[in-house]
Amino acid sequence: MPNDVVTMDKIVSLCKRRGFIFPASEIYGGIANTYDYGHYGVLLKQNVIGQWWKSMIQDRDDVVALDSAIIQHPKTWEASGHLAGFTDPLVDCRTCKQRFRADHLAELECGRRPSKHPGEDAQCDLTEARDFNLMFETTIGPVKEGGTTVYLRPETAQGIFLDFKQVLQFARRKPPFGIAQVGKSFRNEITARNFIFRTLEFEQMEMEYFVPPDEADRWYEHWMKERFDWYARLGIDAEHLRLRPHDPGELSHYSSATSDVEYRFPFGWSELEGIANRGDFDLRQHAQHSGEKLEFVDPQGGERYVPHVIEPAAGVGRSMLAFMCDAYDEDELGGERRTVLRLHPALAPVKVAVLPLLRKDGHPELAREVYASLRRHMKAEYDDGGAIGRRYRRQDEIGTPFAVTIDHQSLEDRTVTLRDRDTLAQERVAIDGLARALQDRFAVE
Ligand code: GAP
């Protein structure tokens, strides 16, 4: 089980070393809970998002895409319940002047004595818990005073509800059907922990699936299974995944039932994604606050109802972190320790590395030709720097599933060595048809 060798320190250090993810604003000392994604991080992120879109709108035909605004009319958040209820309970310590989430005290460090939890030391002096809204506020208008207060969206879901009527018309849909969206959301999280697991700004992949009310339970079951299987199909060991139903006290204000897909992170089982039965809460709220009718009217029978909503809501960063943790492995190769990311080929930032064995004797010229033909079909990388073993290991660390080496024999018979990252098997394959041969190995089952 590769997962047993991984620690958060190893993941954070690999991400920084290879430029996947690193703290934002570092030259100014960083900014809490905020990270930047470098070259390989961007590629991996795009592949995760691409696979999500594929599962929603390519592999099925009952879901349409949307990209709604981040800043919506402020009434949105009144109707959704976020203004009143999207809060975390916080306590302040009068001694160390730090602020803590009251429901996370057992996992946090005291501001003065990190070996203790806040409140445990005799000198800790915690206030009563107070509710603190997680939405970031800003102002529309040239001056702050007199401008309109608006909010950065804390979830992408509400934009979907606001556009329900539009989509119903232009996409000529009838429940059951879904509207999917990927985009940034923002929450004023104060607890800094676990790298990109909880950040101030993060991307969500959310889909609202509108169903006739009496079909809600069936579709809730359907989406729990679909979403669990998506992670497993893309390489996460099913033993490291579980579905955990929320206790009634844990449910969000809008939900009658929610289950989380959880992953066994190095810091313990934690939420990757929530699948919620939101009932008709959102459409009814927005109908009431806007005065618009948000319902489905069957043009044939005239039947009319407010659809219920099943929502799978996933985080891009958290999924990435889980894919990386599960793919992380170490082994020994030729007496040296190797770090390898055994990412599913569909997620790997680079699909194939093209490596001339020597920097002379015609190797680079043929390697460039192979590289030019492969990059038309997939993300490829050309690398001629350093000993071949070191170049393989660089690619192993970023999860490149295949490496192609051009040597003397390649010049004679137009074949190359194809090395498999996981099995380390090396086979001789023809340059002609190489792209097709590789693409066949990337398919998601
Ligand atoms: N529309 C429902 C909703 O937003 P949520 O459980 O609050 O539900 C859905 O968020 C997913 O978004 C989470 O399962 C998680 O993957 C991701 N997410 C939420 N808050 C996050 C944060 N502060 N940092 C990173 N990801 C976050």
PDB file of N, CA, C and O and ligand atoms in Angstrom, residues 33 37 82 86 154-158 161 185-189 191 195-208 231 246 252 254 258 260-261 271-276 278 311-319, ligand 1:
ATOM      1  N   ASN A  33      -2.931  30.380   4.820  1.00  0.00           N
ATOM      2  CA  ASN A  33      -3.857  29.485   4.103  1.00  0.00           C
ATOM      3  C   ASN A  33      -4.011  29.816   2.622  1.00  0.00           C
ATOM      4  O   ASN A  33      -5.100  29.680   2.060  1.00  0.00           O
ATOM      5  N   TYR A  37       0.034  27.708  -7.449  1.00  0.00           N
ATOM      6  CA  TYR A  37       0.268  26.462  -8.182  1.00  0.00           C
ATOM      7  C   TYR A  37       1.261  26.744  -9.301  1.00  0.00           C
ATOM      8  O   TYR A  37       1.026  27.612 -10.139  1.00  0.00           O
ATOM      9  N   HIS A  82     -26.770  32.088   3.742  1.00  0.00           N
ATOM     10  CA  HIS A  82     -25.350  32.252   4.092  1.00  0.00           C
ATOM     11  C   HIS A  82     -25.102  33.482   4.960  1.00  0.00           C
ATOM     12  O   HIS A  82     -24.230  33.460   5.823  1.00  0.00           O
ATOM     13  N   PHE A  86     -23.884  31.148   7.729  1.00  0.00           N
ATOM     14  CA  PHE A  86     -22.636  30.528   7.290  1.00  0.00           C
ATOM     15  C   PHE A  86     -21.493  30.994   8.189  1.00  0.00           C
ATOM     16  O   PHE A  86     -20.684  31.848   7.839  1.00  0.00           O
ATOM     17  N   PRO A 154     -19.115  31.944  -1.477  1.00  0.00           N
ATOM     18  CA  PRO A 154     -18.497  30.904  -0.651  1.00  0.00           C
ATOM     19  C   PRO A 154     -18.757  29.511  -1.220  1.00  0.00           C
ATOM     20  O   PRO A 154     -18.232  28.521  -0.711  1.00  0.00           O
ATOM     21  N   GLU A 155     -19.600  29.401  -2.237  1.00  0.00           N
ATOM     22  CA  GLU A 155     -19.827  28.142  -2.957  1.00  0.00           C
ATOM     23  C   GLU A 155     -20.292  28.502  -4.364  1.00  0.00           C
ATOM     24  O   GLU A 155     -20.877  29.566  -4.573  1.00  0.00           O
ATOM     25  N   THR A 156     -20.014  27.634  -5.322  1.00  0.00           N
ATOM     26  CA  THR A 156     -20.432  27.939  -6.694  1.00  0.00           C
ATOM     27  C   THR A 156     -21.911  27.613  -6.900  1.00  0.00           C
ATOM     28  O   THR A 156     -22.533  28.077  -7.856  1.00  0.00           O
ATOM     29  N   ALA A 157     -22.468  26.828  -5.995  1.00  0.00           N
ATOM     30  CA  ALA A 157     -23.820  26.276  -6.164  1.00  0.00           C
ATOM     31  C   ALA A 157     -24.877  27.353  -6.408  1.00  0.00           C
ATOM     32  O   ALA A 157     -25.763  27.172  -7.252  1.00  0.00           O
ATOM     33  N   GLN A 158     -24.793  28.469  -5.670  1.00  0.00           N
ATOM     34  CA  GLN A 158     -25.891  29.439  -5.750  1.00  0.00           C
ATOM     35  C   GLN A 158     -26.040  30.027  -7.150  1.00  0.00           C
ATOM     36  O   GLN A 158     -27.145  30.318  -7.585  1.00  0.00           O
ATOM     37  N   PHE A 161     -28.401  27.923  -9.022  1.00  0.00           N
ATOM     38  CA  PHE A 161     -29.831  28.100  -8.714  1.00  0.00           C
ATOM     39  C   PHE A 161     -30.374  29.379  -9.353  1.00  0.00           C
ATOM     40  O   PHE A 161     -31.500  29.413  -9.838  1.00  0.00           O
ATOM     41  N   SER A 185     -14.146  29.574  -5.171  1.00  0.00           N
ATOM     42  CA  SER A 185     -14.974  30.021  -4.052  1.00  0.00           C
ATOM     43  C   SER A 185     -14.024  30.544  -2.977  1.00  0.00           C
ATOM     44  O   SER A 185     -12.820  30.254  -3.005  1.00  0.00           O
ATOM     45  N   PHE A 186     -14.596  31.294  -2.045  1.00  0.00           N
ATOM     46  CA  PHE A 186     -13.760  32.007  -1.059  1.00  0.00           C
ATOM     47  C   PHE A 186     -14.380  31.867   0.331  1.00  0.00           C
ATOM     48  O   PHE A 186     -15.587  32.083   0.487  1.00  0.00           O
ATOM     49  N   ARG A 187     -13.561  31.527   1.302  1.00  0.00           N
ATOM     50  CA  ARG A 187     -14.057  31.465   2.684  1.00  0.00           C
ATOM     51  C   ARG A 187     -12.974  31.980   3.614  1.00  0.00           C
ATOM     52  O   ARG A 187     -11.805  31.620   3.457  1.00  0.00           O
ATOM     53  N   ASN A 188     -13.387  32.782   4.566  1.00  0.00           N
ATOM     54  CA  ASN A 188     -12.427  33.363   5.509  1.00  0.00           C
ATOM     55  C   ASN A 188     -12.100  32.357   6.605  1.00  0.00           C
ATOM     56  O   ASN A 188     -12.521  32.501   7.748  1.00  0.00           O
ATOM     57  N   GLU A 189     -11.357  31.310   6.210  1.00  0.00           N
ATOM     58  CA  GLU A 189     -10.987  30.238   7.145  1.00  0.00           C
ATOM     59  C   GLU A 189      -9.858  30.728   8.031  1.00  0.00           C
ATOM     60  O   GLU A 189      -8.875  31.240   7.520  1.00  0.00           O
ATOM     61  N   THR A 191      -8.345  28.660  10.454  1.00  0.00           N
ATOM     62  CA  THR A 191      -7.476  27.586  10.934  1.00  0.00           C
ATOM     63  C   THR A 191      -6.498  27.164   9.845  1.00  0.00           C
ATOM     64  O   THR A 191      -6.917  26.655   8.807  1.00  0.00           O
ATOM     65  N   PHE A 195      -1.809  21.990   4.729  1.00  0.00           N
ATOM     66  CA  PHE A 195      -1.430  22.370   3.362  1.00  0.00           C
ATOM     67  C   PHE A 195      -2.650  22.882   2.601  1.00  0.00           C
ATOM     68  O   PHE A 195      -3.340  23.768   3.106  1.00  0.00           O
ATOM     69  N   ILE A 196      -2.950  22.341   1.420  1.00  0.00           N
ATOM     70  CA  ILE A 196      -4.055  22.893   0.629  1.00  0.00           C
ATOM     71  C   ILE A 196      -5.411  22.305   1.005  1.00  0.00           C
ATOM     72  O   ILE A 196      -6.405  22.531   0.320  1.00  0.00           O
ATOM     73  N   PHE A 197      -5.480  21.548   2.109  1.00  0.00           N
ATOM     74  CA  PHE A 197      -6.770  20.939   2.485  1.00  0.00           C
ATOM     75  C   PHE A 197      -7.814  22.009   2.770  1.00  0.00           C
ATOM     76  O   PHE A 197      -8.975  21.877   2.390  1.00  0.00           O
ATOM     77  N   ARG A 198      -7.410  23.062   3.460  1.00  0.00           N
ATOM     78  CA  ARG A 198      -8.364  24.126   3.792  1.00  0.00           C
ATOM     79  C   ARG A 198      -7.698  25.466   3.492  1.00  0.00           C
ATOM     80  O   ARG A 198      -6.743  25.855   4.154  1.00  0.00           O
ATOM     81  N   THR A 199      -8.183  26.160   2.481  1.00  0.00           N
ATOM     82  CA  THR A 199      -7.550  27.414   2.059  1.00  0.00           C
ATOM     83  C   THR A 199      -8.601  28.522   1.952  1.00  0.00           C
ATOM     84  O   THR A 199      -9.799  28.246   1.959  1.00  0.00           O
ATOM     85  N   LEU A 200      -8.127  29.743   1.856  1.00  0.00           N
ATOM     86  CA  LEU A 200      -9.056  30.879   1.769  1.00  0.00           C
ATOM     87  C   LEU A 200      -9.769  30.907   0.429  1.00  0.00           C
ATOM     88  O   LEU A 200     -10.939  31.230   0.342  1.00  0.00           O
ATOM     89  N   GLU A 201      -9.019  30.653  -0.635  1.00  0.00           N
ATOM     90  CA  GLU A 201      -9.645  30.561  -1.954  1.00  0.00           C
ATOM     91  C   GLU A 201      -9.362  29.179  -2.490  1.00  0.00           C
ATOM     92  O   GLU A 201      -8.283  28.633  -2.296  1.00  0.00           O
ATOM     93  N   PHE A 202     -10.369  28.587  -3.119  1.00  0.00           N
ATOM     94  CA  PHE A 202     -10.238  27.206  -3.575  1.00  0.00           C
ATOM     95  C   PHE A 202     -11.212  26.994  -4.720  1.00  0.00           C
ATOM     96  O   PHE A 202     -12.170  27.748  -4.881  1.00  0.00           O
ATOM     97  N   GLU A 203     -10.914  25.984  -5.528  1.00  0.00           N
ATOM     98  CA  GLU A 203     -11.817  25.702  -6.640  1.00  0.00           C
ATOM     99  C   GLU A 203     -12.760  24.573  -6.262  1.00  0.00           C
ATOM    100  O   GLU A 203     -12.343  23.602  -5.636  1.00  0.00           O
ATOM    101  N   GLN A 204     -14.008  24.764  -6.649  1.00  0.00           N
ATOM    102  CA  GLN A 204     -14.997  23.716  -6.412  1.00  0.00           C
ATOM    103  C   GLN A 204     -15.470  23.142  -7.741  1.00  0.00           C
ATOM    104  O   GLN A 204     -15.476  23.842  -8.769  1.00  0.00           O
ATOM    105  N   MET A 205     -15.881  21.875  -7.695  1.00  0.00           N
ATOM    106  CA  MET A 205     -16.507  21.229  -8.854  1.00  0.00           C
ATOM    107  C   MET A 205     -17.873  20.787  -8.330  1.00  0.00           C
ATOM    108  O   MET A 205     -17.956  19.839  -7.548  1.00  0.00           O
ATOM    109  N   GLU A 206     -18.905  21.541  -8.709  1.00  0.00           N
ATOM    110  CA  GLU A 206     -20.223  21.279  -8.131  1.00  0.00           C
ATOM    111  C   GLU A 206     -21.232  21.013  -9.228  1.00  0.00           C
ATOM    112  O   GLU A 206     -21.180  21.613 -10.307  1.00  0.00           O
ATOM    113  N   MET A 207     -22.182  20.145  -8.905  1.00  0.00           N
ATOM    114  CA  MET A 207     -23.250  19.851  -9.868  1.00  0.00           C
ATOM    115  C   MET A 207     -24.562  19.784  -9.091  1.00  0.00           C
ATOM    116  O   MET A 207     -24.655  19.117  -8.070  1.00  0.00           O
ATOM    117  N   GLU A 208     -25.546  20.540  -9.586  1.00  0.00           N
ATOM    118  CA  GLU A 208     -26.877  20.489  -8.973  1.00  0.00           C
ATOM    119  C   GLU A 208     -27.748  19.656  -9.897  1.00  0.00           C
ATOM    120  O   GLU A 208     -27.921  20.005 -11.074  1.00  0.00           O
ATOM    121  N   TYR A 231     -13.318   8.571  -7.914  1.00  0.00           N
ATOM    122  CA  TYR A 231     -11.982   8.628  -7.288  1.00  0.00           C
ATOM    123  C   TYR A 231     -11.253   7.297  -7.471  1.00  0.00           C
ATOM    124  O   TYR A 231     -10.049   7.272  -7.725  1.00  0.00           O
ATOM    125  N   HIS A 246     -23.704  11.999   7.304  1.00  0.00           N
ATOM    126  CA  HIS A 246     -23.675  12.991   8.394  1.00  0.00           C
ATOM    127  C   HIS A 246     -24.672  12.619   9.482  1.00  0.00           C
ATOM    128  O   HIS A 246     -25.757  12.107   9.185  1.00  0.00           O
ATOM    129  N   SER A 252     -26.019  20.664   7.098  1.00  0.00           N
ATOM    130  CA  SER A 252     -26.123  22.087   6.776  1.00  0.00           C
ATOM    131  C   SER A 252     -27.592  22.490   6.826  1.00  0.00           C
ATOM    132  O   SER A 252     -28.481  21.633   6.708  1.00  0.00           O
ATOM    133  N   TYR A 254     -29.531  23.609   4.725  1.00  0.00           N
ATOM    134  CA  TYR A 254     -30.353  23.325   3.557  1.00  0.00           C
ATOM    135  C   TYR A 254     -30.578  21.838   3.328  1.00  0.00           C
ATOM    136  O   TYR A 254     -31.314  21.454   2.429  1.00  0.00           O
ATOM    137  N   THR A 258     -26.874  14.178   3.963  1.00  0.00           N
ATOM    138  CA  THR A 258     -25.581  14.411   3.309  1.00  0.00           C
ATOM    139  C   THR A 258     -24.659  13.254   3.647  1.00  0.00           C
ATOM    140  O   THR A 258     -24.682  12.739   4.766  1.00  0.00           O
ATOM    141  N   ASP A 260     -20.449  12.266   3.078  1.00  0.00           N
ATOM    142  CA  ASP A 260     -19.158  12.719   2.572  1.00  0.00           C
ATOM    143  C   ASP A 260     -18.400  11.546   1.980  1.00  0.00           C
ATOM    144  O   ASP A 260     -18.406  10.446   2.554  1.00  0.00           O
ATOM    145  N   VAL A 261     -17.728  11.792   0.853  1.00  0.00           N
ATOM    146  CA  VAL A 261     -16.693  10.856   0.417  1.00  0.00           C
ATOM    147  C   VAL A 261     -15.454  11.281   1.194  1.00  0.00           C
ATOM    148  O   VAL A 261     -15.028  12.432   1.089  1.00  0.00           O
ATOM    149  N   GLU A 271     -12.889  14.841   4.780  1.00  0.00           N
ATOM    150  CA  GLU A 271     -13.826  15.021   3.655  1.00  0.00           C
ATOM    151  C   GLU A 271     -13.135  15.426   2.358  1.00  0.00           C
ATOM    152  O   GLU A 271     -12.327  16.343   2.326  1.00  0.00           O
ATOM    153  N   LEU A 272     -13.504  14.720   1.291  1.00  0.00           N
ATOM    154  CA  LEU A 272     -13.085  15.110  -0.055  1.00  0.00           C
ATOM    155  C   LEU A 272     -14.217  15.834  -0.751  1.00  0.00           C
ATOM    156  O   LEU A 272     -14.013  16.754  -1.520  1.00  0.00           O
ATOM    157  N   GLU A 273     -15.409  15.341  -0.497  1.00  0.00           N
ATOM    158  CA  GLU A 273     -16.576  15.802  -1.253  1.00  0.00           C
ATOM    159  C   GLU A 273     -17.836  15.500  -0.462  1.00  0.00           C
ATOM    160  O   GLU A 273     -17.883  14.500   0.244  1.00  0.00           O
ATOM    161  N   GLY A 274     -18.836  16.377  -0.582  1.00  0.00           N
ATOM    162  CA  GLY A 274     -20.124  16.104   0.068  1.00  0.00           C
ATOM    163  C   GLY A 274     -21.186  15.843  -0.995  1.00  0.00           C
ATOM    164  O   GLY A 274     -21.221  16.507  -2.027  1.00  0.00           O
ATOM    165  N   ILE A 275     -22.028  14.844  -0.738  1.00  0.00           N
ATOM    166  CA  ILE A 275     -23.186  14.622  -1.621  1.00  0.00           C
ATOM    167  C   ILE A 275     -24.415  14.909  -0.754  1.00  0.00           C
ATOM    168  O   ILE A 275     -24.634  14.237   0.259  1.00  0.00           O
ATOM    169  N   ALA A 276     -25.176  15.963  -1.149  1.00  0.00           N
ATOM    170  CA  ALA A 276     -26.267  16.424  -0.282  1.00  0.00           C
ATOM    171  C   ALA A 276     -27.608  16.319  -0.996  1.00  0.00           C
ATOM    172  O   ALA A 276     -27.697  16.549  -2.208  1.00  0.00           O
ATOM    173  N   ARG A 278     -30.518  18.445  -1.111  1.00  0.00           N
ATOM    174  CA  ARG A 278     -30.882  19.811  -0.712  1.00  0.00           C
ATOM    175  C   ARG A 278     -32.384  20.051  -0.798  1.00  0.00           C
ATOM    176  O   ARG A 278     -32.852  21.158  -0.554  1.00  0.00           O
ATOM    177  N   GLU A 311     -26.884  17.230  -4.799  1.00  0.00           N
ATOM    178  CA  GLU A 311     -25.677  18.000  -5.104  1.00  0.00           C
ATOM    179  C   GLU A 311     -24.398  17.243  -4.733  1.00  0.00           C
ATOM    180  O   GLU A 311     -24.101  17.092  -3.548  1.00  0.00           O
ATOM    181  N   PRO A 312     -23.611  16.792  -5.724  1.00  0.00           N
ATOM    182  CA  PRO A 312     -22.239  16.372  -5.417  1.00  0.00           C
ATOM    183  C   PRO A 312     -21.323  17.604  -5.490  1.00  0.00           C
ATOM    184  O   PRO A 312     -21.268  18.257  -6.527  1.00  0.00           O
ATOM    185  N   ALA A 313     -20.643  17.919  -4.391  1.00  0.00           N
ATOM    186  CA  ALA A 313     -19.808  19.135  -4.322  1.00  0.00           C
ATOM    187  C   ALA A 313     -18.395  18.746  -3.904  1.00  0.00           C
ATOM    188  O   ALA A 313     -18.162  18.331  -2.766  1.00  0.00           O
ATOM    189  N   ALA A 314     -17.465  18.885  -4.853  1.00  0.00           N
ATOM    190  CA  ALA A 314     -16.084  18.441  -4.594  1.00  0.00           C
ATOM    191  C   ALA A 314     -15.124  19.627  -4.620  1.00  0.00           C
ATOM    192  O   ALA A 314     -15.422  20.655  -5.221  1.00  0.00           O
ATOM    193  N   GLY A 315     -13.972  19.466  -3.991  1.00  0.00           N
ATOM    194  CA  GLY A 315     -12.935  20.489  -4.013  1.00  0.00           C
ATOM    195  C   GLY A 315     -11.796  20.032  -4.913  1.00  0.00           C
ATOM    196  O   GLY A 315     -11.353  18.880  -4.827  1.00  0.00           O
ATOM    197  N   VAL A 316     -11.318  20.923  -5.773  1.00  0.00           N
ATOM    198  CA  VAL A 316     -10.233  20.554  -6.695  1.00  0.00           C
ATOM    199  C   VAL A 316      -8.940  20.303  -5.907  1.00  0.00           C
ATOM    200  O   VAL A 316      -8.260  19.296  -6.087  1.00  0.00           O
ATOM    201  N   GLY A 317      -8.606  21.248  -4.998  1.00  0.00           N
ATOM    202  CA  GLY A 317      -7.357  21.130  -4.239  1.00  0.00           C
ATOM    203  C   GLY A 317      -7.336  19.869  -3.387  1.00  0.00           C
ATOM    204  O   GLY A 317      -6.341  19.143  -3.354  1.00  0.00           O
ATOM    205  N   ARG A 318      -8.447  19.620  -2.727  1.00  0.00           N
ATOM    206  CA  ARG A 318      -8.498  18.416  -1.883  1.00  0.00           C
ATOM    207  C   ARG A 318      -8.376  17.148  -2.706  1.00  0.00           C
ATOM    208  O   ARG A 318      -7.725  16.189  -2.293  1.00  0.00           O
ATOM    209  N   SER A 319      -9.019  17.128  -3.881  1.00  0.00           N
ATOM    210  CA  SER A 319      -8.899  15.940  -4.735  1.00  0.00           C
ATOM    211  C   SER A 319      -7.448  15.765  -5.156  1.00  0.00           C
ATOM    212  O   SER A 319      -6.897  14.668  -5.097  1.00  0.00           O
TER     213      SER A 319
HETATM  214  N1  GAP B   1     -22.258  23.665  -2.177  1.00  0.00           N
HETATM  215  C1  GAP B   1     -21.986  22.836  -1.059  1.00  0.00           C
HETATM  216  C2  GAP B   1     -20.686  23.113  -0.464  1.00  0.00           C
HETATM  217  O1  GAP B   1     -20.032  24.095  -0.762  1.00  0.00           O
HETATM  218  P1  GAP B   1     -18.963  22.174   1.257  1.00  0.00           P
HETATM  219  O2  GAP B   1     -18.907  20.811   1.915  1.00  0.00           O
HETATM  220  O3  GAP B   1     -18.877  23.364   2.132  1.00  0.00           O
HETATM  221  O4  GAP B   1     -20.319  22.160   0.429  1.00  0.00           O
HETATM  222  C3  GAP B   1     -17.739  21.279  -0.871  1.00  0.00           C
HETATM  223  O5  GAP B   1     -17.832  22.256   0.151  1.00  0.00           O
HETATM  224  C4  GAP B   1     -16.294  20.878  -1.065  1.00  0.00           C
HETATM  225  O6  GAP B   1     -15.491  22.037  -1.325  1.00  0.00           O
HETATM  226  C5  GAP B   1     -15.633  20.229   0.163  1.00  0.00           C
HETATM  227  O7  GAP B   1     -15.934  18.856   0.240  1.00  0.00           O
HETATM  228  C6  GAP B   1     -14.174  20.488  -0.099  1.00  0.00           C
HETATM  229  O8  GAP B   1     -13.645  19.538  -1.002  1.00  0.00           O
HETATM  230  C7  GAP B   1     -14.185  21.852  -0.777  1.00  0.00           C
HETATM  231  N2  GAP B   1     -13.903  22.907   0.209  1.00  0.00           N
HETATM  232  C8  GAP B   1     -14.767  23.511   1.030  1.00  0.00           C
HETATM  233  N3  GAP B   1     -14.146  24.454   1.780  1.00  0.00           N
HETATM  234  C9  GAP B   1     -12.841  24.420   1.421  1.00  0.00           C
HETATM  235  C10 GAP B   1     -11.673  25.151   1.806  1.00  0.00           C
HETATM  236  N4  GAP B   1     -11.727  26.137   2.706  1.00  0.00           N
HETATM  237  N5  GAP B   1     -10.497  24.841   1.232  1.00  0.00           N
HETATM  238  C11 GAP B   1     -10.420  23.876   0.291  1.00  0.00           C
HETATM  239  N6  GAP B   1     -11.486  23.159  -0.133  1.00  0.00           N
HETATM  240  C12 GAP B   1     -12.678  23.428   0.423  1.00  0.00           C
END
